[in-house]
Amino acid sequence: MILNNEKALFLSCALALSVSFSAVSSPSSNAFLSEQAFTKAYVKEAKKHFKDAKFKVTGELTIEVTHSGNMTQSTDLTNAYLRYSNEKASLKDIFSDHIASAKSINSLTEESKLQLSQLRPVIKPTVYIDNITAQINQSGDSNVPFPFFYEQLNDELVLLLAIDTPTSIQYVDKEKLAEFNLPVEQLKDIAKSNLESYLAKIGAKLHKIDQQDETSNIYMFIADEIYEASAVFSTYFEQQIKATFNGPVGLVFPNRSSVLVVPLDDEAGLYQIAMLAYSEYPNLSYNVSPFAYEYKDGVLKRIKF
């Protein structure tokens, strides 16, 4: 994979640092559906409501739905499955709610449907909010608030929603939220599902960094130079971590395209990537965080040395 100059430089620094729906209407101890079976059962039920659509299972809990006119949307069933497994709600109720949400999407204009299919979650540093707000207000007397939707993830990071078109990335503002007329939680799920499908399509993976020191355990997550850092909050990334490591890991993402990972018990490797992120952060464009984090089961916790 060819890396851009900035990422190649960052990498060189790292190297230098050496079942059917009717048959199972409610979960029981004898007939609890696996993720794959749950997804298969949902597809079977959804086909009854979207007769002109084509369904493709893209993961254990992810589906691509192509409607008439070749409009493709990604569906993530993770939250639905959690409701099934944790709350012991019936499949009938869960599928009914999820299909109702899908129908609300299907009633949108073609332009809005297209934009929904292009929706992505984007991770930014908290200071991004302050910087953009200051730029907006620097030449006027009014105090205009930050114009785009965002959600605070922790003290250092925020989540934005973006429409990724072939020519630009447009952040979702309040007007666009009103135009979609969908719950924010649903929009976030759609954005996450879109990113999951995209990462799988391009084959985003963790690659071990070859160093002279053969004991090195440093890996780099490589996707498309844009969504590496945002992918850290996805189920896809969590699955990559679990397939590569046997326990918790430490990671850094100093900018949007650079994610380095090591086993949490590799103190030397963890210190290396932490120092790299801290020193290179001011020099990188689209920077995200200078800090190192513990990552376990999809949850981040800042590491304080």
PDB file of C-alpha atoms in Angstrom:
ATOM      1  CA  MET A   1       0.000   0.000   0.000  1.00  0.00           C
ATOM      2  CA  ILE A   2       1.376   3.398  -0.965  1.00  0.00           C
ATOM      3  CA  LEU A   3       1.526   5.905   1.887  1.00  0.00           C
ATOM      4  CA  ASN A   4       1.420   9.661   1.554  1.00  0.00           C
ATOM      5  CA  ASN A   5       4.522  11.657   2.457  1.00  0.00           C
ATOM      6  CA  GLU A   6       3.272  12.666   5.898  1.00  0.00           C
ATOM      7  CA  LYS A   7       2.335   9.152   6.897  1.00  0.00           C
ATOM      8  CA  ALA A   8       5.538   7.752   5.415  1.00  0.00           C
ATOM      9  CA  LEU A   9       7.474  10.222   7.553  1.00  0.00           C
ATOM     10  CA  PHE A  10       5.509   9.216  10.639  1.00  0.00           C
ATOM     11  CA  LEU A  11       6.136   5.539   9.849  1.00  0.00           C
ATOM     12  CA  SER A  12       9.846   6.186   9.411  1.00  0.00           C
ATOM     13  CA  CYS A  13       9.879   7.796  12.869  1.00  0.00           C
ATOM     14  CA  ALA A  14       8.196   4.703  14.279  1.00  0.00           C
ATOM     15  CA  LEU A  15      10.790   2.493  12.628  1.00  0.00           C
ATOM     16  CA  ALA A  16      13.542   4.618  13.946  1.00  0.00           C
ATOM     17  CA  LEU A  17      12.246   4.206  17.470  1.00  0.00           C
ATOM     18  CA  SER A  18      12.871   0.557  17.003  1.00  0.00           C
ATOM     19  CA  VAL A  19     -32.938 -19.628  12.104  1.00  0.00           C
ATOM     20  CA  SER A  20     -36.438 -18.302  11.131  1.00  0.00           C
ATOM     21  CA  PHE A  21     -38.281 -15.337  12.601  1.00  0.00           C
ATOM     22  CA  SER A  22     -41.458 -17.236  13.443  1.00  0.00           C
ATOM     23  CA  ALA A  23     -39.659 -20.172  14.989  1.00  0.00           C
ATOM     24  CA  VAL A  24     -37.902 -18.016  17.584  1.00  0.00           C
ATOM     25  CA  SER A  25     -40.116 -15.191  18.742  1.00  0.00           C
ATOM     26  CA  SER A  26     -38.247 -14.670  22.016  1.00  0.00           C
ATOM     27  CA  PRO A  27     -34.829 -15.706  23.347  1.00  0.00           C
ATOM     28  CA  SER A  28     -34.558 -18.662  25.645  1.00  0.00           C
ATOM     29  CA  SER A  29     -31.783 -20.702  27.158  1.00  0.00           C
ATOM     30  CA  ASN A  30     -32.476 -23.472  24.640  1.00  0.00           C
ATOM     31  CA  ALA A  31     -32.684 -21.361  21.479  1.00  0.00           C
ATOM     32  CA  PHE A  32     -30.508 -18.295  21.898  1.00  0.00           C
ATOM     33  CA  LEU A  33     -29.413 -16.966  18.527  1.00  0.00           C
ATOM     34  CA  SER A  34     -25.809 -16.359  17.676  1.00  0.00           C
ATOM     35  CA  GLU A  35     -24.903 -13.061  15.991  1.00  0.00           C
ATOM     36  CA  GLN A  36     -24.886 -14.778  12.596  1.00  0.00           C
ATOM     37  CA  ALA A  37     -28.259 -16.422  13.174  1.00  0.00           C
ATOM     38  CA  PHE A  38     -29.721 -13.169  14.488  1.00  0.00           C
ATOM     39  CA  THR A  39     -28.583 -11.352  11.338  1.00  0.00           C
ATOM     40  CA  LYS A  40     -29.977 -14.090   9.102  1.00  0.00           C
ATOM     41  CA  ALA A  41     -33.325 -13.969  10.912  1.00  0.00           C
ATOM     42  CA  TYR A  42     -33.495 -10.186  10.561  1.00  0.00           C
ATOM     43  CA  VAL A  43     -32.795 -10.339   6.830  1.00  0.00           C
ATOM     44  CA  LYS A  44     -35.552 -12.914   6.371  1.00  0.00           C
ATOM     45  CA  GLU A  45     -38.054 -10.661   8.165  1.00  0.00           C
ATOM     46  CA  ALA A  46     -36.873  -7.436   6.512  1.00  0.00           C
ATOM     47  CA  LYS A  47     -37.312  -8.937   3.043  1.00  0.00           C
ATOM     48  CA  LYS A  48     -41.054  -9.147   3.735  1.00  0.00           C
ATOM     49  CA  HIS A  49     -41.161  -5.351   4.184  1.00  0.00           C
ATOM     50  CA  PHE A  50     -38.736  -4.300   1.426  1.00  0.00           C
ATOM     51  CA  LYS A  51     -39.664  -6.589  -1.436  1.00  0.00           C
ATOM     52  CA  ASP A  52     -37.722  -4.622  -4.059  1.00  0.00           C
ATOM     53  CA  ALA A  53     -34.518  -4.435  -2.025  1.00  0.00           C
ATOM     54  CA  LYS A  54     -31.490  -6.701  -2.210  1.00  0.00           C
ATOM     55  CA  PHE A  55     -29.796  -7.739   1.035  1.00  0.00           C
ATOM     56  CA  LYS A  56     -26.151  -8.682   1.471  1.00  0.00           C
ATOM     57  CA  VAL A  57     -24.690  -9.808   4.797  1.00  0.00           C
ATOM     58  CA  THR A  58     -21.287  -8.123   5.140  1.00  0.00           C
ATOM     59  CA  GLY A  59     -20.411  -9.149   8.711  1.00  0.00           C
ATOM     60  CA  GLU A  60     -21.718 -10.906  11.793  1.00  0.00           C
ATOM     61  CA  LEU A  61     -24.106  -8.018  12.512  1.00  0.00           C
ATOM     62  CA  THR A  62     -23.822  -5.849   9.395  1.00  0.00           C
ATOM     63  CA  ILE A  63     -25.876  -5.777   6.213  1.00  0.00           C
ATOM     64  CA  GLU A  64     -25.875  -3.816   2.981  1.00  0.00           C
ATOM     65  CA  VAL A  65     -29.322  -3.063   1.561  1.00  0.00           C
ATOM     66  CA  THR A  66     -29.635  -1.994  -2.066  1.00  0.00           C
ATOM     67  CA  HIS A  67     -32.954  -0.351  -2.881  1.00  0.00           C
ATOM     68  CA  SER A  68     -34.431   0.339  -6.310  1.00  0.00           C
ATOM     69  CA  GLY A  69     -32.300   2.849  -8.148  1.00  0.00           C
ATOM     70  CA  ASN A  70     -29.137   1.123  -6.842  1.00  0.00           C
ATOM     71  CA  MET A  71     -29.136   3.169  -3.625  1.00  0.00           C
ATOM     72  CA  THR A  72     -27.089   1.159  -1.098  1.00  0.00           C
ATOM     73  CA  GLN A  73     -27.290   1.650   2.657  1.00  0.00           C
ATOM     74  CA  SER A  74     -25.418  -0.085   5.450  1.00  0.00           C
ATOM     75  CA  THR A  75     -27.282  -1.510   8.439  1.00  0.00           C
ATOM     76  CA  ASP A  76     -25.615  -2.253  11.760  1.00  0.00           C
ATOM     77  CA  LEU A  77     -27.508  -4.640  14.049  1.00  0.00           C
ATOM     78  CA  THR A  78     -25.101  -4.375  16.998  1.00  0.00           C
ATOM     79  CA  ASN A  79     -27.440  -2.343  19.208  1.00  0.00           C
ATOM     80  CA  ALA A  80     -30.380  -4.520  18.237  1.00  0.00           C
ATOM     81  CA  TYR A  81     -28.433  -7.636  19.205  1.00  0.00           C
ATOM     82  CA  LEU A  82     -27.378  -6.091  22.511  1.00  0.00           C
ATOM     83  CA  ARG A  83     -31.038  -5.410  23.237  1.00  0.00           C
ATOM     84  CA  TYR A  84     -31.820  -9.032  22.392  1.00  0.00           C
ATOM     85  CA  SER A  85     -29.038 -10.490  24.524  1.00  0.00           C
ATOM     86  CA  ASN A  86     -29.100  -8.084  27.485  1.00  0.00           C
ATOM     87  CA  GLU A  87     -32.738  -7.044  27.805  1.00  0.00           C
ATOM     88  CA  LYS A  88     -34.172 -10.373  26.635  1.00  0.00           C
ATOM     89  CA  ALA A  89     -36.622  -8.490  24.416  1.00  0.00           C
ATOM     90  CA  SER A  90     -38.519 -10.502  21.827  1.00  0.00           C
ATOM     91  CA  LEU A  91     -37.245 -10.736  18.271  1.00  0.00           C
ATOM     92  CA  LYS A  92     -40.640  -9.555  17.077  1.00  0.00           C
ATOM     93  CA  ASP A  93     -40.352  -6.262  18.967  1.00  0.00           C
ATOM     94  CA  ILE A  94     -36.690  -5.734  18.114  1.00  0.00           C
ATOM     95  CA  PHE A  95     -37.115  -6.405  14.412  1.00  0.00           C
ATOM     96  CA  SER A  96     -40.287  -4.317  14.285  1.00  0.00           C
ATOM     97  CA  ASP A  97     -38.502  -1.303  15.757  1.00  0.00           C
ATOM     98  CA  HIS A  98     -35.491  -1.685  13.475  1.00  0.00           C
ATOM     99  CA  ILE A  99     -37.636  -2.097  10.358  1.00  0.00           C
ATOM    100  CA  ALA A 100     -39.683   0.961  11.337  1.00  0.00           C
ATOM    101  CA  SER A 101     -36.447   2.963  11.473  1.00  0.00           C
ATOM    102  CA  ALA A 102     -35.442   1.616   8.076  1.00  0.00           C
ATOM    103  CA  LYS A 103     -38.821   2.635   6.651  1.00  0.00           C
ATOM    104  CA  SER A 104     -38.377   6.166   7.979  1.00  0.00           C
ATOM    105  CA  ILE A 105     -35.114   6.336   6.041  1.00  0.00           C
ATOM    106  CA  ASN A 106     -36.765   4.940   2.941  1.00  0.00           C
ATOM    107  CA  SER A 107     -39.316   7.789   2.987  1.00  0.00           C
ATOM    108  CA  LEU A 108     -36.605  10.446   2.621  1.00  0.00           C
ATOM    109  CA  THR A 109     -35.815  12.216  -0.636  1.00  0.00           C
ATOM    110  CA  GLU A 110     -33.325  10.547  -2.964  1.00  0.00           C
ATOM    111  CA  GLU A 111     -30.773  13.242  -2.166  1.00  0.00           C
ATOM    112  CA  SER A 112     -31.101  12.658   1.572  1.00  0.00           C
ATOM    113  CA  LYS A 113     -30.828   8.896   1.069  1.00  0.00           C
ATOM    114  CA  LEU A 114     -27.627   9.408  -0.898  1.00  0.00           C
ATOM    115  CA  GLN A 115     -26.231  11.651   1.825  1.00  0.00           C
ATOM    116  CA  LEU A 116     -27.123   9.088   4.492  1.00  0.00           C
ATOM    117  CA  SER A 117     -25.182   6.456   2.554  1.00  0.00           C
ATOM    118  CA  GLN A 118     -22.199   8.831   2.617  1.00  0.00           C
ATOM    119  CA  LEU A 119     -22.433   9.572   6.345  1.00  0.00           C
ATOM    120  CA  ARG A 120     -19.283   8.876   8.385  1.00  0.00           C
ATOM    121  CA  PRO A 121     -18.231   9.397  12.026  1.00  0.00           C
ATOM    122  CA  VAL A 122     -15.172  11.641  12.389  1.00  0.00           C
ATOM    123  CA  ILE A 123     -13.037  12.012  15.506  1.00  0.00           C
ATOM    124  CA  LYS A 124     -11.552  15.414  16.277  1.00  0.00           C
ATOM    125  CA  PRO A 125      -9.703  16.949  19.235  1.00  0.00           C
ATOM    126  CA  THR A 126     -11.780  19.089  21.571  1.00  0.00           C
ATOM    127  CA  VAL A 127      -9.696  22.120  20.628  1.00  0.00           C
ATOM    128  CA  TYR A 128     -11.084  21.818  17.092  1.00  0.00           C
ATOM    129  CA  ILE A 129     -14.414  23.149  18.379  1.00  0.00           C
ATOM    130  CA  ASP A 130     -12.735  26.154  19.979  1.00  0.00           C
ATOM    131  CA  ASN A 131     -10.545  26.874  16.952  1.00  0.00           C
ATOM    132  CA  ILE A 132     -13.384  26.804  14.419  1.00  0.00           C
ATOM    133  CA  THR A 133     -15.631  28.896  16.665  1.00  0.00           C
ATOM    134  CA  ALA A 134     -12.865  31.473  17.077  1.00  0.00           C
ATOM    135  CA  GLN A 135     -12.349  31.643  13.308  1.00  0.00           C
ATOM    136  CA  ILE A 136     -16.049  32.213  12.721  1.00  0.00           C
ATOM    137  CA  ASN A 137     -16.213  35.043  15.242  1.00  0.00           C
ATOM    138  CA  GLN A 138     -12.864  36.731  14.651  1.00  0.00           C
ATOM    139  CA  SER A 139     -14.223  39.372  12.264  1.00  0.00           C
ATOM    140  CA  GLY A 140     -17.583  40.112  13.863  1.00  0.00           C
ATOM    141  CA  ASP A 141     -19.156  41.360  17.050  1.00  0.00           C
ATOM    142  CA  SER A 142     -21.617  38.514  17.335  1.00  0.00           C
ATOM    143  CA  ASN A 143     -20.910  35.330  19.254  1.00  0.00           C
ATOM    144  CA  VAL A 144     -21.845  32.579  16.809  1.00  0.00           C
ATOM    145  CA  PRO A 145     -21.816  29.070  18.303  1.00  0.00           C
ATOM    146  CA  PHE A 146     -20.073  26.100  16.696  1.00  0.00           C
ATOM    147  CA  PRO A 147     -22.285  25.341  13.670  1.00  0.00           C
ATOM    148  CA  PHE A 148     -21.910  21.561  13.384  1.00  0.00           C
ATOM    149  CA  PHE A 149     -23.292  18.679  15.391  1.00  0.00           C
ATOM    150  CA  TYR A 150     -20.763  17.199  17.798  1.00  0.00           C
ATOM    151  CA  GLU A 151     -20.706  14.930  20.811  1.00  0.00           C
ATOM    152  CA  GLN A 152     -18.099  14.990  23.585  1.00  0.00           C
ATOM    153  CA  LEU A 153     -16.457  11.575  23.900  1.00  0.00           C
ATOM    154  CA  ASN A 154     -14.019  12.451  26.693  1.00  0.00           C
ATOM    155  CA  ASP A 155     -11.924  15.391  27.844  1.00  0.00           C
ATOM    156  CA  GLU A 156      -9.776  15.304  24.685  1.00  0.00           C
ATOM    157  CA  LEU A 157     -11.998  14.042  21.870  1.00  0.00           C
ATOM    158  CA  VAL A 158     -15.287  14.838  20.133  1.00  0.00           C
ATOM    159  CA  LEU A 159     -17.360  13.011  17.537  1.00  0.00           C
ATOM    160  CA  LEU A 160     -18.679  14.781  14.444  1.00  0.00           C
ATOM    161  CA  LEU A 161     -20.809  13.456  11.606  1.00  0.00           C
ATOM    162  CA  ALA A 162     -19.624  14.076   8.060  1.00  0.00           C
ATOM    163  CA  ILE A 163     -21.031  13.493   4.584  1.00  0.00           C
ATOM    164  CA  ASP A 164     -18.156  12.088   2.555  1.00  0.00           C
ATOM    165  CA  THR A 165     -18.730  12.892  -1.128  1.00  0.00           C
ATOM    166  CA  PRO A 166     -16.322  12.169  -4.001  1.00  0.00           C
ATOM    167  CA  THR A 167     -15.190  15.814  -3.911  1.00  0.00           C
ATOM    168  CA  SER A 168     -15.404  16.914  -0.270  1.00  0.00           C
ATOM    169  CA  ILE A 169     -16.169  16.094   3.362  1.00  0.00           C
ATOM    170  CA  GLN A 170     -19.090  18.167   4.680  1.00  0.00           C
ATOM    171  CA  TYR A 171     -19.825  18.219   8.400  1.00  0.00           C
ATOM    172  CA  VAL A 172     -23.449  17.869   9.438  1.00  0.00           C
ATOM    173  CA  ASP A 173     -24.993  21.039  10.872  1.00  0.00           C
ATOM    174  CA  LYS A 174     -28.312  21.639  12.635  1.00  0.00           C
ATOM    175  CA  GLU A 175     -30.109  22.359   9.356  1.00  0.00           C
ATOM    176  CA  LYS A 176     -29.011  19.044   7.917  1.00  0.00           C
ATOM    177  CA  LEU A 177     -30.075  17.240  11.093  1.00  0.00           C
ATOM    178  CA  ALA A 178     -33.535  18.783  10.731  1.00  0.00           C
ATOM    179  CA  GLU A 179     -33.624  17.811   7.059  1.00  0.00           C
ATOM    180  CA  PHE A 180     -32.862  14.177   7.840  1.00  0.00           C
ATOM    181  CA  ASN A 181     -35.589  14.254  10.526  1.00  0.00           C
ATOM    182  CA  LEU A 182     -34.111  11.169  12.192  1.00  0.00           C
ATOM    183  CA  PRO A 183     -32.970  10.660  15.803  1.00  0.00           C
ATOM    184  CA  VAL A 184     -29.327  11.555  16.344  1.00  0.00           C
ATOM    185  CA  GLU A 185     -28.658   8.087  17.764  1.00  0.00           C
ATOM    186  CA  GLN A 186     -29.954   6.567  14.545  1.00  0.00           C
ATOM    187  CA  LEU A 187     -27.765   8.867  12.456  1.00  0.00           C
ATOM    188  CA  LYS A 188     -24.728   7.880  14.512  1.00  0.00           C
ATOM    189  CA  ASP A 189     -25.556   4.199  14.017  1.00  0.00           C
ATOM    190  CA  ILE A 190     -25.879   4.744  10.262  1.00  0.00           C
ATOM    191  CA  ALA A 191     -22.554   6.597  10.123  1.00  0.00           C
ATOM    192  CA  LYS A 192     -20.827   3.865  12.113  1.00  0.00           C
ATOM    193  CA  SER A 193     -22.322   1.130   9.954  1.00  0.00           C
ATOM    194  CA  ASN A 194     -21.241   2.935   6.784  1.00  0.00           C
ATOM    195  CA  LEU A 195     -17.684   3.170   8.088  1.00  0.00           C
ATOM    196  CA  GLU A 196     -17.683  -0.499   9.116  1.00  0.00           C
ATOM    197  CA  SER A 197     -18.700  -1.579   5.615  1.00  0.00           C
ATOM    198  CA  TYR A 198     -16.195   0.767   4.022  1.00  0.00           C
ATOM    199  CA  LEU A 199     -13.300  -0.512   6.151  1.00  0.00           C
ATOM    200  CA  ALA A 200     -14.180  -4.096   5.282  1.00  0.00           C
ATOM    201  CA  LYS A 201     -14.460  -3.232   1.584  1.00  0.00           C
ATOM    202  CA  ILE A 202     -10.980  -1.688   1.428  1.00  0.00           C
ATOM    203  CA  GLY A 203      -9.446  -4.392   3.619  1.00  0.00           C
ATOM    204  CA  ALA A 204      -8.210  -2.133   6.414  1.00  0.00           C
ATOM    205  CA  LYS A 205      -5.794  -4.081   8.610  1.00  0.00           C
ATOM    206  CA  LEU A 206      -3.185  -3.985  11.344  1.00  0.00           C
ATOM    207  CA  HIS A 207       0.319  -4.366   9.911  1.00  0.00           C
ATOM    208  CA  LYS A 208       3.337  -5.202  12.044  1.00  0.00           C
ATOM    209  CA  ILE A 209       6.165  -2.714  11.688  1.00  0.00           C
ATOM    210  CA  ASP A 210       9.415  -4.440  10.808  1.00  0.00           C
ATOM    211  CA  GLN A 211      12.283  -3.240  12.952  1.00  0.00           C
ATOM    212  CA  GLN A 212      15.856  -4.367  13.486  1.00  0.00           C
ATOM    213  CA  ASP A 213      14.802  -5.375  16.958  1.00  0.00           C
ATOM    214  CA  GLU A 214      12.893  -8.567  16.200  1.00  0.00           C
ATOM    215  CA  THR A 215      11.138  -8.386  19.567  1.00  0.00           C
ATOM    216  CA  SER A 216       9.198  -5.301  18.492  1.00  0.00           C
ATOM    217  CA  ASN A 217       5.428  -5.585  18.876  1.00  0.00           C
ATOM    218  CA  ILE A 218       4.430  -2.306  17.205  1.00  0.00           C
ATOM    219  CA  TYR A 219       1.569  -2.466  14.699  1.00  0.00           C
ATOM    220  CA  MET A 220       0.125   0.223  12.441  1.00  0.00           C
ATOM    221  CA  PHE A 221      -3.520   0.268  11.401  1.00  0.00           C
ATOM    222  CA  ILE A 222      -3.709   1.072   7.693  1.00  0.00           C
ATOM    223  CA  ALA A 223      -6.922   2.044   5.904  1.00  0.00           C
ATOM    224  CA  ASP A 224      -7.162   5.017   3.546  1.00  0.00           C
ATOM    225  CA  GLU A 225      -5.146   7.869   5.116  1.00  0.00           C
ATOM    226  CA  ILE A 226      -8.370   9.537   6.319  1.00  0.00           C
ATOM    227  CA  TYR A 227     -10.379   7.300   8.651  1.00  0.00           C
ATOM    228  CA  GLU A 228      -7.738   5.393  10.619  1.00  0.00           C
ATOM    229  CA  ALA A 229      -8.237   7.358  13.849  1.00  0.00           C
ATOM    230  CA  SER A 230     -12.029   7.415  13.494  1.00  0.00           C
ATOM    231  CA  ALA A 231     -11.959   3.643  12.945  1.00  0.00           C
ATOM    232  CA  VAL A 232     -10.596   3.160  16.474  1.00  0.00           C
ATOM    233  CA  PHE A 233     -14.162   3.606  17.739  1.00  0.00           C
ATOM    234  CA  SER A 234     -15.608   0.971  15.386  1.00  0.00           C
ATOM    235  CA  THR A 235     -16.474  -2.670  15.926  1.00  0.00           C
ATOM    236  CA  TYR A 236     -14.341  -3.442  12.881  1.00  0.00           C
ATOM    237  CA  PHE A 237     -11.232  -2.114  14.635  1.00  0.00           C
ATOM    238  CA  GLU A 238     -12.114  -3.985  17.831  1.00  0.00           C
ATOM    239  CA  GLN A 239     -12.319  -7.217  15.836  1.00  0.00           C
ATOM    240  CA  GLN A 240      -8.926  -6.505  14.258  1.00  0.00           C
ATOM    241  CA  ILE A 241      -7.435  -5.983  17.719  1.00  0.00           C
ATOM    242  CA  LYS A 242      -8.910  -9.205  19.102  1.00  0.00           C
ATOM    243  CA  ALA A 243      -7.677 -11.158  16.073  1.00  0.00           C
ATOM    244  CA  THR A 244      -4.130  -9.830  16.505  1.00  0.00           C
ATOM    245  CA  PHE A 245      -3.588  -9.511  20.268  1.00  0.00           C
ATOM    246  CA  ASN A 246      -4.396 -11.734  23.237  1.00  0.00           C
ATOM    247  CA  GLY A 247      -5.266  -8.955  25.662  1.00  0.00           C
ATOM    248  CA  PRO A 248      -5.548  -5.199  26.186  1.00  0.00           C
ATOM    249  CA  VAL A 249      -3.411  -2.919  24.051  1.00  0.00           C
ATOM    250  CA  GLY A 250      -2.010   0.565  24.193  1.00  0.00           C
ATOM    251  CA  LEU A 251      -2.433   2.842  21.212  1.00  0.00           C
ATOM    252  CA  VAL A 252      -1.846   6.337  19.887  1.00  0.00           C
ATOM    253  CA  PHE A 253      -3.487   8.316  17.084  1.00  0.00           C
ATOM    254  CA  PRO A 254      -1.672  11.650  16.794  1.00  0.00           C
ATOM    255  CA  ASN A 255      -3.467  12.440  13.550  1.00  0.00           C
ATOM    256  CA  ARG A 256      -6.329  11.088  11.477  1.00  0.00           C
ATOM    257  CA  SER A 257      -4.206   8.672   9.417  1.00  0.00           C
ATOM    258  CA  SER A 258      -1.745   7.376  12.018  1.00  0.00           C
ATOM    259  CA  VAL A 259      -2.702   4.688  14.537  1.00  0.00           C
ATOM    260  CA  LEU A 260       0.022   2.686  16.305  1.00  0.00           C
ATOM    261  CA  VAL A 261      -0.773  -0.243  18.607  1.00  0.00           C
ATOM    262  CA  VAL A 262       1.258  -2.395  21.007  1.00  0.00           C
ATOM    263  CA  PRO A 263       0.361  -4.968  23.681  1.00  0.00           C
ATOM    264  CA  LEU A 264      -0.331  -3.143  26.914  1.00  0.00           C
ATOM    265  CA  ASP A 265       2.244  -5.242  28.792  1.00  0.00           C
ATOM    266  CA  ASP A 266       5.004  -4.212  26.361  1.00  0.00           C
ATOM    267  CA  GLU A 267       6.210  -1.278  28.443  1.00  0.00           C
ATOM    268  CA  ALA A 268       9.102  -0.418  26.138  1.00  0.00           C
ATOM    269  CA  GLY A 269       6.937  -0.461  23.013  1.00  0.00           C
ATOM    270  CA  LEU A 270       4.209   1.527  24.727  1.00  0.00           C
ATOM    271  CA  TYR A 271       6.690   4.177  25.807  1.00  0.00           C
ATOM    272  CA  GLN A 272       8.091   4.358  22.266  1.00  0.00           C
ATOM    273  CA  ILE A 273       4.765   5.041  20.571  1.00  0.00           C
ATOM    274  CA  ALA A 274       3.692   7.402  23.361  1.00  0.00           C
ATOM    275  CA  MET A 275       6.829   9.520  22.954  1.00  0.00           C
ATOM    276  CA  LEU A 276       6.480   9.423  19.172  1.00  0.00           C
ATOM    277  CA  ALA A 277       2.886  10.659  19.313  1.00  0.00           C
ATOM    278  CA  TYR A 278       3.703  13.388  21.819  1.00  0.00           C
ATOM    279  CA  SER A 279       6.705  14.682  19.862  1.00  0.00           C
ATOM    280  CA  GLU A 280       5.186  14.471  16.371  1.00  0.00           C
ATOM    281  CA  TYR A 281       1.677  15.723  17.203  1.00  0.00           C
ATOM    282  CA  PRO A 282       2.497  19.443  16.725  1.00  0.00           C
ATOM    283  CA  ASN A 283       4.012  18.742  13.294  1.00  0.00           C
ATOM    284  CA  LEU A 284       1.139  16.733  11.833  1.00  0.00           C
ATOM    285  CA  SER A 285      -1.831  18.018   9.900  1.00  0.00           C
ATOM    286  CA  TYR A 286      -5.330  16.829  10.848  1.00  0.00           C
ATOM    287  CA  ASN A 287      -3.980  16.047  14.318  1.00  0.00           C
ATOM    288  CA  VAL A 288      -6.159  14.218  16.832  1.00  0.00           C
ATOM    289  CA  SER A 289      -4.408  13.492  20.137  1.00  0.00           C
ATOM    290  CA  PRO A 290      -0.868  13.600  21.551  1.00  0.00           C
ATOM    291  CA  PHE A 291      -1.740  11.072  24.280  1.00  0.00           C
ATOM    292  CA  ALA A 292      -1.498   7.314  24.644  1.00  0.00           C
ATOM    293  CA  TYR A 293      -4.560   5.271  25.550  1.00  0.00           C
ATOM    294  CA  GLU A 294      -5.354   1.872  26.972  1.00  0.00           C
ATOM    295  CA  TYR A 295      -7.797   0.082  24.677  1.00  0.00           C
ATOM    296  CA  LYS A 296      -9.903  -2.820  25.910  1.00  0.00           C
ATOM    297  CA  ASP A 297     -13.170  -4.125  24.453  1.00  0.00           C
ATOM    298  CA  GLY A 298     -13.680  -0.956  22.435  1.00  0.00           C
ATOM    299  CA  VAL A 299     -13.159   1.395  25.392  1.00  0.00           C
ATOM    300  CA  LEU A 300     -10.379   4.007  25.590  1.00  0.00           C
ATOM    301  CA  LYS A 301      -8.715   5.133  28.809  1.00  0.00           C
ATOM    302  CA  ARG A 302      -5.941   7.678  28.761  1.00  0.00           C
ATOM    303  CA  ILE A 303      -2.586   6.437  30.059  1.00  0.00           C
ATOM    304  CA  LYS A 304      -0.735   8.809  32.370  1.00  0.00           C
ATOM    305  CA  PHE A 305       2.982   8.092  32.614  1.00  0.00           C
TER     306      PHE A 305
END
